[in-house]
mmCIF file with all atom_site columns, C-alpha atoms in Angstrom:
data_model
loop_
_atom_site.group_PDB
_atom_site.id
_atom_site.type_symbol
_atom_site.label_atom_id
_atom_site.label_alt_id
_atom_site.label_comp_id
_atom_site.label_asym_id
_atom_site.label_entity_id
_atom_site.label_seq_id
_atom_site.pdbx_PDB_ins_code
_atom_site.Cartn_x
_atom_site.Cartn_y
_atom_site.Cartn_z
_atom_site.occupancy
_atom_site.B_iso_or_equiv
_atom_site.pdbx_formal_charge
_atom_site.auth_seq_id
_atom_site.auth_comp_id
_atom_site.auth_asym_id
_atom_site.auth_atom_id
_atom_site.pdbx_PDB_model_num
ATOM 1   C CA . MET A 1 1   ? -99.144  -21.835 61.226 1.00 65.00 ? 1   MET A CA 1
ATOM 2   C CA . ASN A 1 2   ? -95.801  -24.067 60.269 1.00 81.00 ? 2   ASN A CA 1
ATOM 3   C CA . ARG A 1 3   ? -95.734  -24.585 56.535 1.00 78.00 ? 3   ARG A CA 1
ATOM 4   C CA . GLU A 1 4   ? -96.456  -27.805 56.208 1.00 82.00 ? 4   GLU A CA 1
ATOM 5   C CA . LYS A 1 5   ? -99.953  -27.306 57.952 1.00 85.00 ? 5   LYS A CA 1
ATOM 6   C CA . LEU A 1 6   ? -100.011 -24.044 55.905 1.00 85.00 ? 6   LEU A CA 1
ATOM 7   C CA . ARG A 1 7   ? -99.536  -26.061 52.576 1.00 83.00 ? 7   ARG A CA 1
ATOM 8   C CA . LYS A 1 8   ? -101.999 -28.635 53.947 1.00 84.00 ? 8   LYS A CA 1
ATOM 9   C CA . ARG A 1 9   ? -104.782 -25.998 54.272 1.00 83.00 ? 9   ARG A CA 1
ATOM 10  C CA . SER A 1 10  ? -103.703 -24.534 51.185 1.00 87.00 ? 10  SER A CA 1
ATOM 11  C CA . ASP A 1 11  ? -104.603 -27.853 49.457 1.00 83.00 ? 11  ASP A CA 1
ATOM 12  C CA . ARG A 1 12  ? -107.699 -28.170 50.877 1.00 84.00 ? 12  ARG A CA 1
ATOM 13  C CA . LEU A 1 13  ? -109.038 -24.612 49.609 1.00 80.00 ? 13  LEU A CA 1
ATOM 14  C CA . ARG A 1 14  ? -107.623 -25.340 46.526 1.00 79.00 ? 14  ARG A CA 1
ATOM 15  C CA . SER A 1 15  ? -109.921 -28.680 46.456 1.00 80.00 ? 15  SER A CA 1
ATOM 16  C CA . SER A 1 16  ? -113.125 -26.705 47.279 1.00 82.00 ? 16  SER A CA 1
ATOM 17  C CA . LEU A 1 17  ? -112.609 -22.713 46.488 1.00 87.00 ? 17  LEU A CA 1
ATOM 18  C CA . PRO A 1 18  ? -115.011 -20.322 47.985 1.00 87.00 ? 18  PRO A CA 1
ATOM 19  C CA . ALA A 1 19  ? -117.626 -18.881 45.573 1.00 90.00 ? 19  ALA A CA 1
ATOM 20  C CA . SER A 1 20  ? -115.771 -15.438 45.486 1.00 90.00 ? 20  SER A CA 1
ATOM 21  C CA . GLU A 1 21  ? -112.584 -16.881 44.241 1.00 91.00 ? 21  GLU A CA 1
ATOM 22  C CA . VAL A 1 22  ? -114.423 -19.453 41.567 1.00 92.00 ? 22  VAL A CA 1
ATOM 23  C CA . TRP A 1 23  ? -115.650 -16.425 40.200 1.00 94.00 ? 23  TRP A CA 1
ATOM 24  C CA . PHE A 1 24  ? -112.266 -14.687 39.532 1.00 95.00 ? 24  PHE A CA 1
ATOM 25  C CA . TRP A 1 25  ? -111.027 -17.971 38.424 1.00 94.00 ? 25  TRP A CA 1
ATOM 26  C CA . ASP A 1 26  ? -113.701 -18.636 36.072 1.00 95.00 ? 26  ASP A CA 1
ATOM 27  C CA . HIS A 1 27  ? -113.416 -15.083 34.424 1.00 95.00 ? 27  HIS A CA 1
ATOM 28  C CA . LEU A 1 28  ? -109.636 -15.279 34.435 1.00 96.00 ? 28  LEU A CA 1
ATOM 29  C CA . LYS A 1 29  ? -110.185 -18.147 32.018 1.00 95.00 ? 29  LYS A CA 1
ATOM 30  C CA . ARG A 1 30  ? -112.830 -16.906 29.889 1.00 95.00 ? 30  ARG A CA 1
ATOM 31  C CA . SER A 1 31  ? -111.117 -14.296 29.578 1.00 95.00 ? 31  SER A CA 1
ATOM 32  C CA . GLY A 1 32  ? -107.913 -15.819 27.775 1.00 94.00 ? 32  GLY A CA 1
ATOM 33  C CA . LEU A 1 33  ? -105.644 -14.654 30.036 1.00 94.00 ? 33  LEU A CA 1
ATOM 34  C CA . TYR A 1 34  ? -104.881 -17.744 32.222 1.00 95.00 ? 34  TYR A CA 1
ATOM 35  C CA . ASP A 1 35  ? -101.823 -19.812 31.889 1.00 93.00 ? 35  ASP A CA 1
ATOM 36  C CA . PRO A 1 36  ? -99.859  -22.200 34.104 1.00 93.00 ? 36  PRO A CA 1
ATOM 37  C CA . ASN A 1 37  ? -97.492  -19.448 35.541 1.00 94.00 ? 37  ASN A CA 1
ATOM 38  C CA . ASP A 1 38  ? -101.227 -18.625 37.686 1.00 96.00 ? 38  ASP A CA 1
ATOM 39  C CA . LEU A 1 39  ? -101.130 -20.350 41.421 1.00 94.00 ? 39  LEU A CA 1
ATOM 40  C CA . SER A 1 40  ? -104.677 -20.658 43.078 1.00 93.00 ? 40  SER A CA 1
ATOM 41  C CA . ASN A 1 41  ? -104.055 -20.342 47.398 1.00 92.00 ? 41  ASN A CA 1
ATOM 42  C CA . TYR A 1 42  ? -100.679 -20.401 47.142 1.00 94.00 ? 42  TYR A CA 1
ATOM 43  C CA . VAL A 1 43  ? -98.060  -20.425 50.127 1.00 94.00 ? 43  VAL A CA 1
ATOM 44  C CA . PHE A 1 44  ? -95.962  -17.351 50.507 1.00 95.00 ? 44  PHE A CA 1
ATOM 45  C CA . GLY A 1 45  ? -93.934  -17.078 53.972 1.00 93.00 ? 45  GLY A CA 1
ATOM 46  C CA . ARG A 1 46  ? -96.916  -17.253 56.551 1.00 91.00 ? 46  ARG A CA 1
ATOM 47  C CA . PHE A 1 47  ? -100.089 -16.751 54.447 1.00 93.00 ? 47  PHE A CA 1
ATOM 48  C CA . ILE A 1 48  ? -101.757 -18.109 51.621 1.00 92.00 ? 48  ILE A CA 1
ATOM 49  C CA . TYR A 1 49  ? -103.048 -16.137 48.755 1.00 95.00 ? 49  TYR A CA 1
ATOM 50  C CA . ASP A 1 50  ? -105.863 -16.558 46.677 1.00 94.00 ? 50  ASP A CA 1
ATOM 51  C CA . TYR A 1 51  ? -103.462 -15.289 43.095 1.00 96.00 ? 51  TYR A CA 1
ATOM 52  C CA . ALA A 1 52  ? -100.181 -15.498 42.533 1.00 96.00 ? 52  ALA A CA 1
ATOM 53  C CA . ASN A 1 53  ? -97.996  -15.488 39.479 1.00 96.00 ? 53  ASN A CA 1
ATOM 54  C CA . PHE A 1 54  ? -93.973  -15.353 39.873 1.00 96.00 ? 54  PHE A CA 1
ATOM 55  C CA . LYS A 1 55  ? -93.298  -15.074 35.998 1.00 94.00 ? 55  LYS A CA 1
ATOM 56  C CA . ILE A 1 56  ? -95.115  -11.172 36.598 1.00 95.00 ? 56  ILE A CA 1
ATOM 57  C CA . GLY A 1 57  ? -94.555  -10.664 40.028 1.00 96.00 ? 57  GLY A CA 1
ATOM 58  C CA . LEU A 1 58  ? -98.210  -10.774 40.872 1.00 96.00 ? 58  LEU A CA 1
ATOM 59  C CA . PHE A 1 59  ? -100.375 -11.723 44.139 1.00 97.00 ? 59  PHE A CA 1
ATOM 60  C CA . LEU A 1 60  ? -103.665 -10.710 43.895 1.00 95.00 ? 60  LEU A CA 1
ATOM 61  C CA . GLU A 1 61  ? -106.895 -11.400 47.138 1.00 93.00 ? 61  GLU A CA 1
ATOM 62  C CA . VAL A 1 62  ? -110.111 -11.884 46.483 1.00 92.00 ? 62  VAL A CA 1
ATOM 63  C CA . ASP A 1 63  ? -112.357 -10.110 49.188 1.00 86.00 ? 63  ASP A CA 1
ATOM 64  C CA . GLY A 1 64  ? -115.370 -11.768 50.578 1.00 82.00 ? 64  GLY A CA 1
ATOM 65  C CA . SER A 1 65  ? -117.671 -10.775 53.286 1.00 79.00 ? 65  SER A CA 1
ATOM 66  C CA . ILE A 1 66  ? -115.762 -12.302 55.894 1.00 81.00 ? 66  ILE A CA 1
ATOM 67  C CA . HIS A 1 67  ? -112.763 -8.977  55.168 1.00 82.00 ? 67  HIS A CA 1
ATOM 68  C CA . ASN A 1 68  ? -115.445 -6.928  56.770 1.00 81.00 ? 68  ASN A CA 1
ATOM 69  C CA . LEU A 1 69  ? -113.763 -8.347  59.897 1.00 89.00 ? 69  LEU A CA 1
ATOM 70  C CA . LYS A 1 70  ? -111.626 -5.957  61.876 1.00 89.00 ? 70  LYS A CA 1
ATOM 71  C CA . SER A 1 71  ? -109.528 -9.177  62.964 1.00 88.00 ? 71  SER A CA 1
ATOM 72  C CA . VAL A 1 72  ? -109.215 -10.157 58.712 1.00 89.00 ? 72  VAL A CA 1
ATOM 73  C CA . GLN A 1 73  ? -108.655 -6.707  57.875 1.00 92.00 ? 73  GLN A CA 1
ATOM 74  C CA . GLU A 1 74  ? -105.570 -6.697  60.146 1.00 93.00 ? 74  GLU A CA 1
ATOM 75  C CA . ASN A 1 75  ? -104.297 -9.639  58.899 1.00 92.00 ? 75  ASN A CA 1
ATOM 76  C CA . ASP A 1 76  ? -104.774 -8.478  55.307 1.00 93.00 ? 76  ASP A CA 1
ATOM 77  C CA . LYS A 1 77  ? -102.730 -5.729  55.998 1.00 95.00 ? 77  LYS A CA 1
ATOM 78  C CA . LYS A 1 78  ? -99.952  -8.227  57.078 1.00 95.00 ? 78  LYS A CA 1
ATOM 79  C CA . LYS A 1 79  ? -100.416 -10.231 53.544 1.00 94.00 ? 79  LYS A CA 1
ATOM 80  C CA . GLU A 1 80  ? -100.139 -7.009  51.634 1.00 95.00 ? 80  GLU A CA 1
ATOM 81  C CA . THR A 1 81  ? -97.196  -5.768  53.109 1.00 96.00 ? 81  THR A CA 1
ATOM 82  C CA . LEU A 1 82  ? -95.364  -9.128  53.185 1.00 97.00 ? 82  LEU A CA 1
ATOM 83  C CA . ILE A 1 83  ? -95.523  -9.180  49.274 1.00 96.00 ? 83  ILE A CA 1
ATOM 84  C CA . LEU A 1 84  ? -94.753  -5.623  48.765 1.00 97.00 ? 84  LEU A CA 1
ATOM 85  C CA . LYS A 1 85  ? -91.863  -5.919  50.737 1.00 97.00 ? 85  LYS A CA 1
ATOM 86  C CA . SER A 1 86  ? -90.507  -8.852  49.228 1.00 97.00 ? 86  SER A CA 1
ATOM 87  C CA . GLY A 1 87  ? -91.038  -6.569  45.507 1.00 97.00 ? 87  GLY A CA 1
ATOM 88  C CA . PHE A 1 88  ? -93.799  -7.854  43.881 1.00 97.00 ? 88  PHE A CA 1
ATOM 89  C CA . LYS A 1 89  ? -97.231  -6.418  42.774 1.00 96.00 ? 89  LYS A CA 1
ATOM 90  C CA . PHE A 1 90  ? -100.308 -6.405  45.126 1.00 95.00 ? 90  PHE A CA 1
ATOM 91  C CA . LEU A 1 91  ? -103.884 -6.578  44.039 1.00 94.00 ? 91  LEU A CA 1
ATOM 92  C CA . ARG A 1 92  ? -106.903 -6.510  46.141 1.00 92.00 ? 92  ARG A CA 1
ATOM 93  C CA . ILE A 1 93  ? -110.377 -6.922  44.721 1.00 94.00 ? 93  ILE A CA 1
ATOM 94  C CA . SER A 1 94  ? -114.027 -7.008  45.974 1.00 90.00 ? 94  SER A CA 1
ATOM 95  C CA . ALA A 1 95  ? -115.911 -10.311 45.330 1.00 90.00 ? 95  ALA A CA 1
ATOM 96  C CA . PHE A 1 96  ? -118.111 -10.216 42.219 1.00 91.00 ? 96  PHE A CA 1
ATOM 97  C CA . CYS A 1 97  ? -117.648 -6.404  42.144 1.00 91.00 ? 97  CYS A CA 1
ATOM 98  C CA . SER A 1 98  ? -117.538 -6.164  38.221 1.00 91.00 ? 98  SER A CA 1
ATOM 99  C CA . LYS A 1 99  ? -115.684 -3.163  38.188 1.00 93.00 ? 99  LYS A CA 1
ATOM 100 C CA . ASP A 1 100 ? -112.694 -4.386  40.312 1.00 94.00 ? 100 ASP A CA 1
ATOM 101 C CA . LEU A 1 101 ? -112.544 -7.349  38.318 1.00 94.00 ? 101 LEU A CA 1
ATOM 102 C CA . GLU A 1 102 ? -111.776 -5.415  34.956 1.00 93.00 ? 102 GLU A CA 1
ATOM 103 C CA . GLN A 1 103 ? -109.369 -3.446  36.657 1.00 93.00 ? 103 GLN A CA 1
ATOM 104 C CA . ALA A 1 104 ? -107.612 -6.319  37.794 1.00 94.00 ? 104 ALA A CA 1
ATOM 105 C CA . LEU A 1 105 ? -107.888 -8.539  34.469 1.00 95.00 ? 105 LEU A CA 1
ATOM 106 C CA . LYS A 1 106 ? -106.726 -5.220  32.755 1.00 93.00 ? 106 LYS A CA 1
ATOM 107 C CA . HIS A 1 107 ? -103.694 -5.398  35.151 1.00 93.00 ? 107 HIS A CA 1
ATOM 108 C CA . ILE A 1 108 ? -102.696 -8.978  34.733 1.00 94.00 ? 108 ILE A CA 1
ATOM 109 C CA . ARG A 1 109 ? -103.278 -8.146  30.921 1.00 93.00 ? 109 ARG A CA 1
ATOM 110 C CA . ALA A 1 110 ? -100.717 -5.377  30.708 1.00 93.00 ? 110 ALA A CA 1
ATOM 111 C CA . LEU A 1 111 ? -98.447  -7.234  32.431 1.00 93.00 ? 111 LEU A CA 1
ATOM 112 C CA . LYS A 1 112 ? -98.901  -10.813 30.762 1.00 92.00 ? 112 LYS A CA 1
ATOM 113 C CA . HIS A 1 113 ? -98.428  -8.768  27.542 1.00 86.00 ? 113 HIS A CA 1
ATOM 114 C CA . PRO A 1 114 ? -96.397  -5.923  27.634 1.00 81.00 ? 114 PRO A CA 1
ATOM 115 C CA . ARG A 1 115 ? -96.476  -3.055  24.603 1.00 73.00 ? 115 ARG A CA 1
ATOM 116 C CA . ILE A 1 116 ? -93.058  -3.359  22.608 1.00 58.00 ? 116 ILE A CA 1
ATOM 117 C CA . ILE A 1 117 ? -92.517  0.499   21.632 1.00 58.00 ? 117 ILE A CA 1
ATOM 118 C CA . ILE A 1 118 ? -89.951  1.364   19.041 1.00 58.00 ? 118 ILE A CA 1
ATOM 119 C CA . ARG A 1 119 ? -88.657  4.083   19.500 1.00 64.00 ? 119 ARG A CA 1
ATOM 120 C CA . ARG A 1 120 ? -86.841  5.502   15.533 1.00 65.00 ? 120 ARG A CA 1
ATOM 121 C CA . LYS A 1 121 ? -83.970  7.489   15.587 1.00 62.00 ? 121 LYS A CA 1
#
């Protein structure tokens, strides 16, 4: 798929998010972690990612039931490989899994608000 088609598809996805992504974005916003650097359905390479933030170097995928299909899982591996080879961090969470969501939000919080440790000599 060429880049222009990917962008149009990304725009369509952004205007009608699947329930799993609405769930993630709602929790991200309610957690107080949302900021303008958080991008939804972002095109990178030849893929569209559910969440991207270049400032903290993180891409995230929210996996709904479609990700149980073998063809989708193969594509997911390629998406993850591209991000990791590009030097970014990558998280994958299961849709509607509170434990995964909590871990993802902790990870995002740690990246956005690193603790400064001052060591005295």
